[in-house]
Coordinates of C-alpha atoms and ligand atoms in Angstrom, one line a residue:
M1 CA -25.7 24.5 45.7
S2 CA -25.1 25.8 42.2
L3 CA -23.4 23.4 39.9
D4 CA -23.3 25.9 37.1
A5 CA -21.4 28.4 39.3
V6 CA -18.8 25.7 40.2
L7 CA -18.5 24.7 36.5
S8 CA -18.0 28.4 35.5
Q9 CA -15.4 28.8 38.3
I10 CA -13.5 25.8 36.9
D11 CA -13.6 27.3 33.4
E12 CA -12.3 30.6 34.6
D13 CA -9.6 29.1 36.7
L14 CA -8.3 26.7 34.0
P15 CA -5.2 28.7 33.2
A16 CA -4.2 28.9 36.9
A17 CA -5.0 25.2 37.3
T18 CA -2.8 24.4 34.4
E19 CA 0.1 26.3 35.9
R20 CA -0.3 24.4 39.2
L21 CA -0.1 21.1 37.3
L22 CA 3.0 22.2 35.4
D23 CA 4.5 23.1 38.7
L24 CA 3.9 19.6 40.0
L25 CA 5.1 18.0 36.8
R26 CA 8.5 19.8 37.2
I27 CA 9.2 17.6 40.3
Q28 CA 11.3 14.5 39.3
S29 CA 9.4 12.1 41.5
I30 CA 10.6 8.8 40.0
S31 CA 9.9 6.3 42.7
T32 CA 11.8 3.3 41.5
D33 CA 15.1 5.0 41.3
P34 CA 16.8 5.8 44.7
A35 CA 18.5 8.8 43.1
Y36 CA 15.1 10.6 43.1
K37 CA 14.2 10.0 46.7
E38 CA 14.4 13.6 47.7
A39 CA 12.3 14.6 44.7
C40 CA 9.6 12.2 45.8
D41 CA 9.7 13.9 49.2
T42 CA 9.4 17.3 47.5
A43 CA 6.3 16.1 45.5
A44 CA 4.7 15.0 48.8
D45 CA 5.5 18.4 50.3
W46 CA 4.0 20.1 47.3
L47 CA 0.7 18.2 47.7
V48 CA 0.6 18.8 51.5
A49 CA 1.0 22.6 50.8
D50 CA -1.7 22.5 48.1
L51 CA -4.1 20.7 50.3
Q52 CA -3.4 23.1 53.1
S53 CA -4.1 26.0 50.8
L54 CA -7.6 24.4 50.4
G55 CA -8.0 24.4 54.1
V56 CA -7.4 20.6 54.4
D57 CA -5.8 19.3 57.5
A58 CA -3.1 17.4 55.5
K59 CA 0.2 15.8 56.5
K60 CA 3.1 13.9 55.0
R61 CA 3.2 10.5 56.6
P62 CA 6.5 8.6 56.6
T63 CA 6.7 5.0 55.4
P64 CA 9.8 2.8 55.0
G65 CA 9.7 4.0 51.4
H66 CA 8.3 7.2 50.0
P67 CA 5.8 9.2 52.1
M68 CA 2.1 9.0 51.9
V69 CA 0.0 12.2 52.0
V70 CA -3.2 12.1 54.0
G71 CA -5.7 14.8 54.6
H72 CA -9.2 15.2 55.9
A73 CA -11.9 17.8 55.4
G74 CA -15.6 18.5 55.0
P75 CA -18.5 18.0 57.2
E76 CA -19.7 14.7 58.7
N77 CA -23.3 15.0 57.6
G78 CA -24.6 11.6 56.8
K79 CA -23.7 11.9 53.2
P80 CA -21.2 9.4 51.7
H81 CA -17.7 9.9 53.0
L82 CA -15.4 10.0 49.9
L83 CA -11.8 9.1 49.7
F84 CA -9.8 10.5 46.8
Y85 CA -6.7 8.5 45.8
G86 CA -3.9 9.4 43.3
H87 CA -0.2 8.7 43.0
Y88 CA 2.4 11.4 42.8
D89 CA 5.3 9.2 41.7
V90 CA 6.1 8.7 38.0
Q91 CA 7.9 6.1 35.8
P92 CA 11.5 6.5 34.8
V93 CA 12.0 8.6 31.7
D94 CA 14.5 6.5 29.7
P95 CA 15.1 6.2 26.8
L96 CA 15.6 9.9 27.2
N97 CA 16.8 10.4 23.5
L98 CA 13.3 9.5 22.3
W99 CA 11.7 12.5 24.1
D100 CA 11.1 15.6 22.1
R101 CA 11.7 17.7 25.2
D102 CA 13.0 17.4 28.7
P103 CA 10.4 15.2 30.5
F104 CA 10.6 17.4 33.6
D105 CA 10.3 20.7 31.7
P106 CA 6.6 20.3 30.9
A107 CA 4.8 22.5 28.4
I108 CA 1.5 23.1 26.7
E109 CA 1.7 22.1 23.1
E110 CA -0.6 22.6 20.2
T111 CA -0.9 19.4 18.1
D112 CA -3.0 18.4 15.1
A113 CA -5.2 16.5 17.6
G114 CA -5.6 19.5 20.0
T115 CA -3.9 21.0 23.0
V116 CA -1.8 18.7 25.2
I117 CA 0.1 19.0 28.4
R118 CA 3.4 17.3 27.7
G119 CA 5.7 15.8 30.4
R120 CA 6.4 12.7 32.5
G121 CA 3.4 12.1 34.8
A122 CA 1.1 14.4 32.8
A123 CA -1.4 11.5 32.5
D124 CA 0.0 9.0 34.9
D125 CA -0.9 10.2 37.4
K126 CA -0.3 13.9 38.3
G127 CA -2.7 15.3 35.7
Q128 CA -5.4 12.9 36.8
L129 CA -4.8 13.5 40.5
M130 CA -5.1 17.3 39.9
T131 CA -8.5 16.9 38.2
F132 CA -10.2 16.2 41.5
M133 CA -8.0 18.7 43.4
E134 CA -9.1 21.4 41.0
A135 CA -12.7 20.4 41.1
L136 CA -12.6 20.5 44.9
R137 CA -10.8 23.9 44.8
A138 CA -13.5 25.4 42.6
W139 CA -16.3 23.9 44.8
K140 CA -14.8 25.3 47.9
T141 CA -14.3 28.8 46.3
V142 CA -18.0 28.9 45.2
E143 CA -19.6 27.1 48.1
G144 CA -17.3 27.8 51.0
D145 CA -17.2 24.0 52.0
W146 CA -17.6 20.6 50.5
P147 CA -20.9 18.7 50.5
C148 CA -19.5 15.7 52.5
R149 CA -16.6 14.3 54.4
I150 CA -13.6 14.0 52.2
T151 CA -10.3 12.1 52.8
F152 CA -7.3 12.6 50.5
F153 CA -4.8 9.8 50.2
F154 CA -1.8 10.1 47.9
E155 CA 0.9 7.6 47.4
G156 CA 4.4 7.9 46.0
E157 CA 5.2 4.2 45.3
E158 CA 2.5 3.1 42.9
E159 CA 4.9 2.8 40.0
S160 CA 7.1 0.5 42.0
G161 CA 4.5 -1.9 43.2
S162 CA 3.3 0.0 46.3
P163 CA 5.5 -1.9 48.9
S164 CA 4.4 0.3 51.8
L165 CA 0.8 0.5 51.0
V166 CA -0.7 -2.6 52.6
P167 CA 1.1 -2.1 56.0
F168 CA 0.1 1.6 55.9
M169 CA -3.5 0.8 55.1
K170 CA -3.7 -1.8 57.9
E171 CA -2.1 0.5 60.5
N172 CA -4.4 3.3 59.5
A173 CA -7.5 1.4 58.6
E174 CA -9.9 3.4 60.9
E175 CA -8.6 6.7 59.5
L176 CA -8.7 5.7 55.9
R177 CA -12.0 3.8 55.8
A178 CA -14.6 5.6 53.7
D179 CA -17.9 4.9 51.9
F180 CA -16.2 5.0 48.5
A181 CA -12.6 5.3 47.2
M182 CA -12.5 7.5 44.1
I183 CA -9.4 6.4 42.2
C184 CA -8.3 8.7 39.3
D185 CA -5.7 6.6 37.6
T186 CA -7.5 4.9 34.6
G187 CA -8.6 5.9 31.1
M188 CA -11.7 6.4 29.0
F189 CA -12.9 3.9 26.5
Q190 CA -11.3 4.3 23.1
S191 CA -10.3 7.8 24.0
R192 CA -13.8 9.2 23.6
T193 CA -16.2 7.5 25.9
P194 CA -16.1 8.4 29.6
A195 CA -16.0 5.3 31.7
I196 CA -16.0 3.7 35.1
T197 CA -13.5 0.8 35.3
T198 CA -14.9 -2.2 37.1
M199 CA -12.4 -4.9 36.3
L200 CA -8.6 -4.6 36.7
R201 CA -6.1 -7.3 36.0
G202 CA -3.7 -8.5 38.6
L203 CA 0.1 -8.5 38.1
L204 CA 2.9 -11.0 38.9
G205 CA 6.5 -10.0 38.2
E206 CA 9.3 -12.4 37.9
E207 CA 13.0 -12.0 37.0
L208 CA 15.3 -14.9 36.3
T209 CA 19.0 -15.2 35.6
I210 CA 20.4 -18.4 34.2
T211 CA 24.1 -19.1 34.7
A212 CA 26.0 -21.7 32.7
P213 CA 29.8 -21.3 32.4
S214 CA 31.4 -19.6 35.4
K215 CA 32.7 -16.8 33.1
D216 CA 32.2 -15.3 29.6
L217 CA 34.0 -17.5 27.1
H218 CA 35.4 -17.2 23.6
S219 CA 32.7 -18.7 21.4
G220 CA 35.2 -20.3 19.0
M221 CA 37.3 -21.9 21.7
F222 CA 34.3 -23.1 23.7
G223 CA 31.4 -22.9 21.3
G224 CA 29.9 -26.3 20.6
I225 CA 31.0 -27.9 23.9
A226 CA 29.9 -25.3 26.5
M227 CA 26.2 -24.8 27.3
N228 CA 25.1 -21.3 26.3
P229 CA 22.6 -19.8 28.8
I230 CA 20.9 -17.6 26.1
R231 CA 20.1 -20.8 24.2
V232 CA 18.5 -22.2 27.3
L233 CA 16.6 -19.0 28.1
S234 CA 15.3 -18.7 24.5
R235 CA 13.9 -22.3 24.6
I236 CA 12.2 -21.6 27.9
I237 CA 10.6 -18.3 26.7
A238 CA 9.6 -19.9 23.4
S239 CA 7.8 -22.7 25.3
L240 CA 5.6 -20.3 27.4
H241 CA 2.9 -20.0 24.7
D242 CA 1.6 -22.6 22.3
D243 CA 0.7 -21.9 18.6
Q244 CA -2.7 -20.7 19.6
G245 CA -1.4 -18.1 22.0
R246 CA -2.4 -20.1 25.1
I247 CA 0.0 -20.1 28.0
T248 CA 1.5 -23.5 28.8
I249 CA 2.3 -23.2 32.5
P250 CA 0.5 -26.1 34.3
G251 CA -2.6 -24.8 36.2
F252 CA -2.2 -21.3 34.8
Y253 CA -5.9 -21.0 33.8
D254 CA -7.2 -22.2 37.2
G255 CA -9.6 -19.5 38.4
V256 CA -10.0 -17.8 35.0
P257 CA -13.7 -17.2 34.6
E258 CA -15.7 -17.2 31.3
L259 CA -17.5 -13.9 30.5
S260 CA -21.0 -13.8 31.8
D261 CA -23.7 -13.5 29.1
E262 CA -24.5 -10.0 30.5
L263 CA -20.9 -8.8 30.2
E264 CA -20.5 -10.3 26.8
A265 CA -23.6 -8.4 25.6
Q266 CA -22.5 -5.2 27.2
W267 CA -19.0 -5.4 25.6
Q268 CA -20.5 -6.2 22.2
G269 CA -22.4 -2.9 22.6
L270 CA -19.1 -1.1 23.1
A271 CA -18.1 -1.9 19.5
F272 CA -14.4 -2.0 20.2
D273 CA -12.5 -0.8 17.2
H274 CA -9.6 -3.2 17.5
A275 CA -8.3 -2.4 14.1
G276 CA -7.9 1.2 15.1
F277 CA -6.5 0.3 18.5
L278 CA -3.8 -1.9 16.9
G279 CA -3.4 0.4 13.8
D280 CA -2.4 3.3 16.1
V281 CA 0.7 1.3 17.1
G282 CA 1.6 -0.1 13.7
L283 CA -0.1 -3.5 14.1
S284 CA -3.0 -5.3 12.6
H285 CA -3.3 -8.8 14.1
P286 CA -4.5 -9.6 17.6
A287 CA -1.7 -11.8 19.0
G288 CA -3.4 -13.3 22.1
E289 CA -5.4 -16.5 22.4
Q290 CA -6.8 -17.0 18.9
D291 CA -10.2 -18.2 20.1
R292 CA -10.8 -15.0 22.1
T293 CA -12.2 -11.6 21.1
P294 CA -9.8 -8.6 21.1
L295 CA -11.6 -7.0 24.1
E296 CA -11.4 -10.2 26.0
M297 CA -7.6 -10.3 25.2
I298 CA -7.0 -7.0 26.9
W299 CA -9.6 -7.0 29.7
A300 CA -10.6 -10.5 30.6
R301 CA -7.8 -13.0 29.7
P302 CA -4.5 -13.5 31.5
T303 CA -1.2 -12.8 29.8
C304 CA 2.5 -13.8 30.0
E305 CA 4.8 -11.1 28.5
V306 CA 8.5 -10.9 28.4
N307 CA 9.3 -7.3 29.4
G308 CA 13.0 -7.5 29.0
I309 CA 15.8 -9.9 28.1
G310 CA 19.5 -9.6 28.5
G311 CA 22.8 -11.5 28.1
G312 CA 25.8 -11.6 25.9
Y313 CA 27.2 -8.8 23.9
Q314 CA 24.8 -5.9 23.2
G315 CA 27.1 -3.1 22.3
D316 CA 28.0 -1.8 18.8
G317 CA 29.7 -4.1 16.4
F318 CA 30.2 -7.8 17.0
K319 CA 31.8 -9.9 19.7
T320 CA 32.2 -13.7 19.6
V321 CA 31.3 -14.3 23.2
L322 CA 29.7 -17.3 24.8
P323 CA 28.1 -15.6 27.8
S324 CA 28.1 -16.8 31.3
Q325 CA 24.6 -15.5 32.1
A326 CA 21.2 -14.7 30.5
S327 CA 18.3 -13.0 32.1
A328 CA 14.7 -12.1 31.5
K329 CA 12.0 -10.0 33.2
I330 CA 8.6 -11.6 32.7
S331 CA 5.2 -10.3 33.9
F332 CA 1.8 -12.0 34.1
R333 CA -1.5 -10.1 34.0
L334 CA -4.0 -12.1 36.0
V335 CA -7.8 -12.2 35.9
G336 CA -10.7 -13.6 38.0
D337 CA -9.5 -15.8 40.9
Q338 CA -6.1 -16.7 39.5
D339 CA -3.8 -17.2 42.5
P340 CA -0.5 -15.2 41.8
L341 CA 1.5 -17.3 44.3
A342 CA 0.3 -20.6 42.9
I343 CA 1.2 -19.4 39.4
R344 CA 4.7 -18.2 40.6
K345 CA 5.3 -21.7 42.1
S346 CA 4.1 -23.5 39.0
F347 CA 6.1 -21.2 36.6
R348 CA 9.3 -21.6 38.6
A349 CA 8.9 -25.4 38.7
M350 CA 8.2 -25.5 34.9
V351 CA 11.3 -23.4 34.2
E352 CA 13.5 -25.3 36.6
G353 CA 12.4 -28.5 35.0
M354 CA 13.7 -27.3 31.7
L355 CA 17.2 -26.5 32.9
P356 CA 19.9 -28.7 31.4
P357 CA 22.8 -29.9 33.5
D358 CA 25.4 -27.3 34.5
C359 CA 22.8 -24.5 34.5
T360 CA 21.7 -22.7 37.7
I361 CA 19.0 -20.2 38.1
E362 CA 18.4 -17.3 40.4
W363 CA 15.0 -15.7 40.9
T364 CA 13.9 -12.2 41.8
D365 CA 10.4 -11.6 43.0
H366 CA 8.8 -8.4 41.6
G367 CA 5.5 -8.5 43.3
A368 CA 2.3 -10.4 43.1
G369 CA -1.2 -9.1 43.2
S370 CA -4.5 -10.7 42.2
A371 CA -7.2 -9.2 39.9
S372 CA -10.0 -7.1 41.2
G373 CA -13.6 -6.4 40.3
T374 CA -16.2 -4.0 41.6
A375 CA -19.9 -4.6 41.8
T376 CA -21.9 -1.7 40.5
D377 CA -25.2 -2.2 42.4
D378 CA -24.8 0.8 44.6
P379 CA -26.8 3.8 43.2
V380 CA -23.6 5.9 43.4
F381 CA -22.3 4.1 40.3
G382 CA -25.3 5.0 38.2
Q383 CA -25.2 8.6 39.4
A384 CA -21.5 8.9 38.5
L385 CA -22.2 7.3 35.1
K386 CA -24.9 9.9 34.4
A387 CA -22.7 12.8 35.6
L388 CA -20.0 11.6 33.2
S389 CA -22.5 11.3 30.3
D390 CA -23.7 14.8 31.0
E391 CA -20.3 16.3 30.9
W392 CA -19.0 14.5 27.8
Q393 CA -22.3 14.3 26.0
V394 CA -21.7 10.7 25.2
P395 CA -23.2 7.8 27.2
A396 CA -20.6 6.7 29.7
A397 CA -19.7 3.0 30.0
Y398 CA -18.6 0.3 32.5
I399 CA -15.3 -1.1 31.2
G400 CA -12.4 -3.4 32.0
C401 CA -8.8 -2.4 32.1
G402 CA -5.8 -4.4 31.1
G403 CA -3.5 -2.5 33.5
S404 CA -3.2 -3.1 37.2
I405 CA -3.9 -0.8 40.1
P406 CA -3.3 -3.1 43.1
I407 CA -4.7 -0.4 45.5
A408 CA -8.2 -1.0 44.2
G409 CA -8.3 -4.5 45.5
H410 CA -6.6 -3.4 48.8
F411 CA -9.3 -0.8 49.4
Q412 CA -11.9 -3.5 49.0
R413 CA -10.2 -6.2 50.9
I414 CA -8.5 -4.3 53.8
L415 CA -10.9 -1.4 54.4
G416 CA -14.1 -2.8 52.9
T417 CA -14.3 0.4 50.9
P418 CA -15.5 -0.1 47.3
P419 CA -13.2 1.5 44.7
V420 CA -14.8 3.8 42.0
L421 CA -12.3 4.0 39.2
I422 CA -12.8 7.0 37.0
G423 CA -10.1 8.6 34.9
F424 CA -9.7 10.6 31.8
G425 CA -6.6 9.1 30.2
K426 CA -6.6 8.4 26.5
D427 CA -5.1 5.4 24.6
D428 CA -2.5 7.6 23.0
D429 CA -1.2 9.3 26.2
Q430 CA 2.0 7.3 26.0
I431 CA 2.0 6.6 29.7
H432 CA 5.3 5.0 30.8
S433 CA 6.8 5.9 27.4
P434 CA 8.6 8.9 25.9
N435 CA 6.6 12.0 25.2
E436 CA 3.8 11.3 27.7
K437 CA 1.0 13.8 27.4
Y438 CA -2.4 14.5 28.9
D439 CA -5.0 16.2 26.7
M440 CA -6.1 19.6 27.8
E441 CA -9.6 18.3 27.1
S442 CA -9.0 15.4 29.6
F443 CA -7.8 17.9 32.2
H444 CA -10.5 20.4 31.8
K445 CA -13.5 18.1 31.3
G446 CA -12.0 15.8 33.9
I447 CA -12.2 18.6 36.5
R448 CA -15.7 19.4 35.4
S449 CA -16.6 15.7 35.6
W450 CA -15.6 15.5 39.2
A451 CA -17.7 18.5 40.1
R452 CA -20.7 16.9 38.5
I453 CA -20.0 13.6 40.2
L454 CA -19.7 15.2 43.6
D455 CA -23.0 17.0 43.0
A456 CA -24.7 13.8 41.8
I457 CA -23.7 11.6 44.7
T458 CA -24.1 13.9 47.6
Ligands
LIG1 N1 -2.2 4.2 35.7 C1 -1.6 2.9 35.6 C2 -2.6 1.8 35.4 C3 -3.3 1.9 34.0 C4 -2.7 1.4 32.9 C5 -4.6 2.4 33.9 C6 -3.3 1.5 31.7 C7 -5.2 2.5 32.7 C8 -4.6 2.0 31.6 C9 -0.8 2.6 36.8 O1 0.0 3.7 37.2 C10 0.3 1.5 36.4 O2 1.0 1.8 35.5 N2 0.2 0.4 37.0 C11 1.2 -0.6 36.7 C12 1.3 -1.6 37.8 C13 2.2 -1.2 38.9 C14 2.2 -2.3 40.0 C15 3.7 -1.1 38.4 C16 0.9 -1.4 35.5 O3 -0.3 -1.7 35.2 O4 1.8 -1.9 34.8
LIG2 ZN1 1.7 3.9 35.6

């Protein structure tokens, strides 16, 4: 096997690979919005066709939501059987007016910081998914086949909490079980250091609507005597953190581990530039628990964040309304052994205990998943780390991730398949936000990295 030949093939084919990615980015596969159901289907078809063009026996597999794409290829030869996972769905694009171009009319742009691929899904996750597709394409072109058994598993509901995933995994456990699940949906450390992510936070989503008067009222006629639900909601939200940034929900910190000495030392070695991290988004003060380091705040400590709040008059001008309802969407990032369902119960009890007379509350459950961690004892991790270091010419690192990828835990728990989380996203990719981009460097070196990893572990 000639790794150099595969790497050269990748370099030569980069323009065509970029065109393929742009093609995929044009498909408006927003999974949370039912208006884009057909587009999600089209993205799944696109991937099936691309896999088939690689000689993979691939099929679109229906679920009650958006389809999965599953394909199998490569020899059964005693080498590790690798599963590659990515998601073809993307986040909604609003607010559209903050985009500098149509989010689904992607383009290559030259910026001061280099060449970027701009468009919704460029980094999360279509560009990342295509890094391993292109690596495998180049490998097949040069070598005629792959060095081991390979399963492809693409999902179209990741951005909406993967409702069909667990049932699908359970039903197809035998088919999907592999030695390792390579998940390309994470980033590098501080945009420069290639990394394997070994800790992901869990996620609990809650939405609440408080109703006080039975209809909107005139705030002059009723103000002072009628209970205002926004006042109630504000007091509840304000009470969720204390002055030190600690979350006040009873039992919230049960199951939150302290950092091991080993991890603490390792993270100190990473020399996280928190001033730069915050400075890039116009901030300067870490706002989490004040007795924790910045890296702990984003990787190892749980959070409670209000993601949206509504009620009353929000249009232009002014309206003296005393609203009937107020609502909030609140998410919790969880770590260690925190139990999402126990936290949901305690949170709801605390909030309901703060409701004054005449107020009622309605809850909407937006999913609950615990944190996950991966042991890195298997030699595959060291081999992948070295392959990454070789490509990027910087020692690769084991890192945590503040985001949540529930599937990582599901692979481990349902299939017994350890997840290997490697991605090439950068902190300024603006995933989930307007003007999302993926650096051409991430795409190109990402493809090359997968070729090196495949070479190193088989
Ligand atoms: N790719 C992200 C996860 C991620 C975020 C990795 C930041 C690296 C850095 C993934 O697509 C995502 O956005 N996950 C959601 C959770 C999902 C259940 C909606 C998240 O973390 O909010
Ligand atoms: Zn995402």
